[in-house]
Amino acid sequence: MSNSQNMQIRRIMRLPEVMAVTGYKRSSIYNFMQEDTFPKCYRIGKRAVGWDSVEVERWVKTKLRRGA
């Protein structure tokens, strides 16, 4: 795989997308964050948060390697 194919585009993921990518619901994601086993969200507005897509994808790949 070339270096350009290996690069991920970094973007902000909102909760519905994080839930779709991970397969976990809101409460589980926030529980994992509280246990420091899931990437933290970032405040992106007064009432909005988002996750770094690269951090979430890395978490998913780690889970798949371990067999969750």
N, CA, C and O atoms as a GROMACS GRO file, in nm:
protein
  272
    1MET      N    1   0.083  -0.117   0.000
    1MET     CA    2   0.000   0.000   0.000
    1MET      C    3   0.088   0.124   0.000
    1MET      O    4   0.181   0.134   0.080
    2SER      N    5   0.061   0.218  -0.088
    2SER     CA    6   0.143   0.338  -0.094
    2SER      C    7   0.112   0.428   0.024
    2SER      O    8   0.009   0.413   0.090
    3ASN      N    9   0.201   0.522   0.050
    3ASN     CA   10   0.184   0.613   0.162
    3ASN      C   11   0.058   0.697   0.148
    3ASN      O   12  -0.008   0.724   0.248
    4SER      N   13   0.023   0.738   0.026
    4SER     CA   14  -0.097   0.819   0.007
    4SER      C   15  -0.224   0.737   0.032
    4SER      O   16  -0.325   0.793   0.076
    5GLN      N   17  -0.222   0.606   0.004
    5GLN     CA   18  -0.337   0.522   0.031
    5GLN      C   19  -0.352   0.494   0.179
    5GLN      O   20  -0.464   0.472   0.226
    6ASN      N   21  -0.243   0.497   0.253
    6ASN     CA   22  -0.243   0.466   0.394
    6ASN      C   23  -0.288   0.585   0.479
    6ASN      O   24  -0.326   0.567   0.595
    7MET      N   25  -0.284   0.707   0.423
    7MET     CA   26  -0.322   0.826   0.497
    7MET      C   27  -0.473   0.834   0.512
    7MET      O   28  -0.548   0.810   0.417
    8GLN      N   29  -0.517   0.869   0.632
    8GLN     CA   30  -0.659   0.887   0.657
    8GLN      C   31  -0.691   1.035   0.655
    8GLN      O   32  -0.609   1.118   0.697
    9ILE      N   33  -0.807   1.069   0.607
    9ILE     CA   34  -0.851   1.207   0.610
    9ILE      C   35  -0.909   1.233   0.748
    9ILE      O   36  -1.002   1.164   0.791
   10ARG      N   37  -0.855   1.332   0.817
   10ARG     CA   38  -0.901   1.365   0.952
   10ARG      C   39  -1.022   1.457   0.940
   10ARG      O   40  -1.019   1.558   0.869
   11ARG      N   41  -1.128   1.422   1.012
   11ARG     CA   42  -1.249   1.503   1.012
   11ARG      C   43  -1.320   1.486   1.145
   11ARG      O   44  -1.283   1.401   1.227
   12ILE      N   45  -1.419   1.566   1.166
   12ILE     CA   46  -1.497   1.559   1.289
   12ILE      C   47  -1.615   1.466   1.266
   12ILE      O   48  -1.690   1.482   1.170
   13MET      N   49  -1.630   1.369   1.356
   13MET     CA   50  -1.744   1.277   1.350
   13MET      C   51  -1.842   1.316   1.459
   13MET      O   52  -1.803   1.340   1.573
   14ARG      N   53  -1.968   1.324   1.424
   14ARG     CA   54  -2.072   1.350   1.522
   14ARG      C   55  -2.121   1.216   1.577
   14ARG      O   56  -2.091   1.110   1.521
   15LEU      N   57  -2.197   1.220   1.686
   15LEU     CA   58  -2.237   1.098   1.757
   15LEU      C   59  -2.306   0.994   1.668
   15LEU      O   60  -2.271   0.877   1.678
   16PRO      N   61  -2.402   1.030   1.583
   16PRO     CA   62  -2.466   0.925   1.501
   16PRO      C   63  -2.366   0.847   1.416
   16PRO      O   64  -2.379   0.726   1.399
   17GLU      N   65  -2.266   0.916   1.363
   17GLU     CA   66  -2.166   0.848   1.281
   17GLU      C   67  -2.075   0.761   1.368
   17GLU      O   68  -2.038   0.650   1.328
   18VAL      N   69  -2.039   0.810   1.487
   18VAL     CA   70  -1.956   0.731   1.579
   18VAL      C   71  -2.031   0.603   1.617
   18VAL      O   72  -1.971   0.495   1.622
   19MET      N   73  -2.160   0.615   1.644
   19MET     CA   74  -2.240   0.497   1.678
   19MET      C   75  -2.245   0.400   1.561
   19MET      O   76  -2.236   0.279   1.582
   20ALA      N   77  -2.259   0.450   1.440
   20ALA     CA   78  -2.264   0.363   1.322
   20ALA      C   79  -2.132   0.292   1.299
   20ALA      O   80  -2.130   0.174   1.264
   21VAL      N   81  -2.022   0.363   1.318
   21VAL     CA   82  -1.889   0.306   1.293
   21VAL      C   83  -1.852   0.203   1.399
   21VAL      O   84  -1.793   0.099   1.367
   22THR      N   85  -1.886   0.230   1.525
   22THR     CA   86  -1.846   0.141   1.634
   22THR      C   87  -1.946   0.029   1.661
   22THR      O   88  -1.908  -0.077   1.710
   23GLY      N   89  -2.071   0.053   1.630
   23GLY     CA   90  -2.175  -0.045   1.663
   23GLY      C   91  -2.225  -0.031   1.806
   23GLY      O   92  -2.306  -0.113   1.850
   24TYR      N   93  -2.180   0.070   1.878
   24TYR     CA   94  -2.223   0.094   2.015
   24TYR      C   95  -2.320   0.210   2.020
   24TYR      O   96  -2.316   0.300   1.936
   25LYS      N   97  -2.408   0.209   2.118
   25LYS     CA   98  -2.503   0.317   2.140
   25LYS      C   99  -2.440   0.427   2.225
   25LYS      O  100  -2.330   0.411   2.279
   26ARG      N  101  -2.511   0.538   2.236
   26ARG     CA  102  -2.464   0.657   2.306
   26ARG      C  103  -2.413   0.627   2.447
   26ARG      O  104  -2.302   0.667   2.484
   27SER      N  105  -2.493   0.556   2.526
   27SER     CA  106  -2.456   0.533   2.665
   27SER      C  107  -2.327   0.452   2.677
   27SER      O  108  -2.245   0.480   2.765
   28SER      N  109  -2.308   0.354   2.590
   28SER     CA  110  -2.185   0.274   2.595
   28SER      C  111  -2.065   0.358   2.556
   28SER      O  112  -1.959   0.347   2.618
   29ILE      N  113  -2.079   0.442   2.456
   29ILE     CA  114  -1.968   0.528   2.414
   29ILE      C  115  -1.927   0.620   2.527
   29ILE      O  116  -1.808   0.634   2.555
   30TYR      N  117  -2.024   0.683   2.592
   30TYR     CA  118  -1.991   0.773   2.703
   30TYR      C  119  -1.935   0.696   2.823
   30TYR      O  120  -1.850   0.748   2.895
   31ASN      N  121  -1.982   0.574   2.846
   31ASN     CA  122  -1.924   0.491   2.953
   31ASN      C  123  -1.779   0.458   2.922
   31ASN      O  124  -1.693   0.467   3.010
   32PHE      N  125  -1.750   0.420   2.798
   32PHE     CA  126  -1.611   0.392   2.758
   32PHE      C  127  -1.523   0.515   2.775
   32PHE      O  128  -1.409   0.505   2.820
   33MET      N  129  -1.577   0.632   2.740
   33MET     CA  130  -1.499   0.757   2.757
   33MET      C  131  -1.469   0.780   2.905
   33MET      O  132  -1.358   0.820   2.941
   34GLN      N  133  -1.566   0.756   2.990
   34GLN     CA  134  -1.548   0.775   3.133
   34GLN      C  135  -1.443   0.678   3.189
   34GLN      O  136  -1.371   0.712   3.283
   35GLU      N  137  -1.435   0.559   3.130
   35GLU     CA  138  -1.336   0.459   3.172
   35GLU      C  139  -1.201   0.479   3.104
   35GLU      O  140  -1.108   0.401   3.127
   36ASP      N  141  -1.188   0.583   3.022
   36ASP     CA  142  -1.066   0.612   2.945
   36ASP      C  143  -1.030   0.499   2.849
   36ASP      O  144  -0.912   0.473   2.825
   37THR      N  145  -1.132   0.432   2.793
   37THR     CA  146  -1.106   0.326   2.696
   37THR      C  147  -1.158   0.362   2.557
   37THR      O  148  -1.157   0.278   2.467
   38PHE      N  149  -1.202   0.485   2.540
   38PHE     CA  150  -1.252   0.533   2.411
   38PHE      C  151  -1.206   0.676   2.393
   38PHE      O  152  -1.196   0.750   2.491
   39PRO      N  153  -1.179   0.718   2.270
   39PRO     CA  154  -1.134   0.857   2.248
   39PRO      C  155  -1.232   0.960   2.304
   39PRO      O  156  -1.354   0.943   2.294
   40LYS      N  157  -1.179   1.064   2.361
   40LYS     CA  158  -1.261   1.172   2.415
   40LYS      C  159  -1.319   1.256   2.302
   40LYS      O  160  -1.261   1.265   2.194
   41CYS      N  161  -1.433   1.316   2.329
   41CYS     CA  162  -1.493   1.406   2.232
   41CYS      C  163  -1.437   1.546   2.254
   41CYS      O  164  -1.382   1.577   2.359
   42TYR      N  165  -1.453   1.630   2.152
   42TYR     CA  166  -1.405   1.768   2.156
   42TYR      C  167  -1.524   1.861   2.141
   42TYR      O  168  -1.614   1.834   2.062
   43ARG      N  169  -1.524   1.968   2.216
   43ARG     CA  170  -1.629   2.068   2.203
   43ARG      C  171  -1.607   2.143   2.073
   43ARG      O  172  -1.499   2.198   2.050
   44ILE      N  173  -1.709   2.145   1.988
   44ILE     CA  174  -1.697   2.213   1.860
   44ILE      C  175  -1.798   2.328   1.848
   44ILE      O  176  -1.805   2.395   1.744
   45GLY      N  177  -1.871   2.351   1.951
   45GLY     CA  178  -1.970   2.460   1.955
   45GLY      C  179  -2.026   2.468   2.095
   45GLY      O  180  -1.989   2.390   2.183
   46LYS      N  181  -2.117   2.562   2.116
   46LYS     CA  182  -2.176   2.578   2.250
   46LYS      C  183  -2.244   2.450   2.298
   46LYS      O  184  -2.230   2.411   2.414
   47ARG      N  185  -2.318   2.386   2.208
   47ARG     CA  186  -2.393   2.266   2.246
   47ARG      C  187  -2.361   2.149   2.155
   47ARG      O  188  -2.445   2.061   2.134
   48ALA      N  189  -2.239   2.146   2.102
   48ALA     CA  190  -2.204   2.041   2.007
   48ALA      C  191  -2.066   1.983   2.039
   48ALA      O  192  -1.974   2.056   2.075
   49VAL      N  193  -2.056   1.852   2.026
   49VAL     CA  194  -1.928   1.784   2.042
   49VAL      C  195  -1.906   1.695   1.921
   49VAL      O  196  -1.999   1.659   1.850
   50GLY      N  197  -1.780   1.659   1.900
   50GLY     CA  198  -1.746   1.569   1.792
   50GLY      C  199  -1.621   1.491   1.827
   50GLY      O  200  -1.548   1.526   1.920
   51TRP      N  201  -1.596   1.386   1.753
   51TRP     CA  202  -1.481   1.300   1.775
   51TRP      C  203  -1.387   1.310   1.657
   51TRP      O  204  -1.431   1.332   1.544
   52ASP      N  205  -1.260   1.293   1.683
   52ASP     CA  206  -1.158   1.290   1.578
   52ASP      C  207  -1.172   1.157   1.506
   52ASP      O  208  -1.160   1.051   1.568
   53SER      N  209  -1.196   1.161   1.375
   53SER     CA  210  -1.219   1.039   1.299
   53SER      C  211  -1.100   0.944   1.302
   53SER      O  212  -1.118   0.822   1.304
   54VAL      N  213  -0.979   0.997   1.303
   54VAL     CA  214  -0.860   0.912   1.306
   54VAL      C  215  -0.852   0.837   1.439
   54VAL      O  216  -0.818   0.719   1.441
   55GLU      N  217  -0.883   0.904   1.549
   55GLU     CA  218  -0.881   0.838   1.680
   55GLU      C  219  -0.987   0.729   1.689
   55GLU      O  220  -0.961   0.622   1.743
   56VAL      N  221  -1.106   0.755   1.637
   56VAL     CA  222  -1.214   0.655   1.642
   56VAL      C  223  -1.178   0.536   1.554
   56VAL      O  224  -1.196   0.421   1.596
   57GLU      N  225  -1.128   0.560   1.434
   57GLU     CA  226  -1.089   0.450   1.345
   57GLU      C  227  -0.978   0.366   1.405
   57GLU      O  228  -0.978   0.244   1.392
   58ARG      N  229  -0.883   0.430   1.472
   58ARG     CA  230  -0.774   0.358   1.539
   58ARG      C  231  -0.830   0.269   1.650
   58ARG      O  232  -0.786   0.156   1.667
   59TRP      N  233  -0.929   0.321   1.725
   59TRP     CA  234  -0.992   0.244   1.832
   59TRP      C  235  -1.062   0.121   1.774
   59TRP      O  236  -1.051   0.011   1.829
   60VAL      N  237  -1.133   0.139   1.663
   60VAL     CA  238  -1.203   0.027   1.599
   60VAL      C  239  -1.103  -0.078   1.553
   60VAL      O  240  -1.124  -0.197   1.575
   61LYS      N  241  -0.994  -0.036   1.488
   61LYS     CA  242  -0.893  -0.131   1.441
   61LYS      C  243  -0.831  -0.208   1.557
   61LYS      O  244  -0.806  -0.328   1.545
   62THR      N  245  -0.806  -0.140   1.667
   62THR     CA  246  -0.750  -0.207   1.786
   62THR      C  247  -0.847  -0.311   1.837
   62THR      O  248  -0.807  -0.422   1.871
   63LYS      N  249  -0.975  -0.277   1.844
   63LYS     CA  250  -1.077  -0.372   1.890
   63LYS      C  251  -1.083  -0.495   1.799
   63LYS      O  252  -1.095  -0.608   1.846
   64LEU      N  253  -1.075  -0.472   1.668
   64LEU     CA  254  -1.082  -0.583   1.574
   64LEU      C  255  -0.961  -0.674   1.586
   64LEU      O  256  -0.973  -0.796   1.574
   65ARG      N  257  -0.842  -0.615   1.609
   65ARG     CA  258  -0.721  -0.696   1.626
   65ARG      C  259  -0.728  -0.781   1.752
   65ARG      O  260  -0.682  -0.896   1.752
   66ARG      N  261  -0.784  -0.726   1.858
   66ARG     CA  262  -0.794  -0.798   1.987
   66ARG      C  263  -0.907  -0.899   1.988
   66ARG      O  264  -0.909  -0.989   2.072
   67GLY      N  265  -1.001  -0.884   1.897
   67GLY     CA  266  -1.118  -0.971   1.899
   67GLY      C  267  -1.223  -0.922   1.996
   67GLY      O  268  -1.304  -1.000   2.045
   68ALA      N  269  -1.221  -0.790   2.024
   68ALA     CA  270  -1.315  -0.722   2.114
   68ALA      C  271  -1.352  -0.814   2.225
   68ALA      O  272  -1.430  -0.776   2.312
   0.00000   0.00000   0.00000
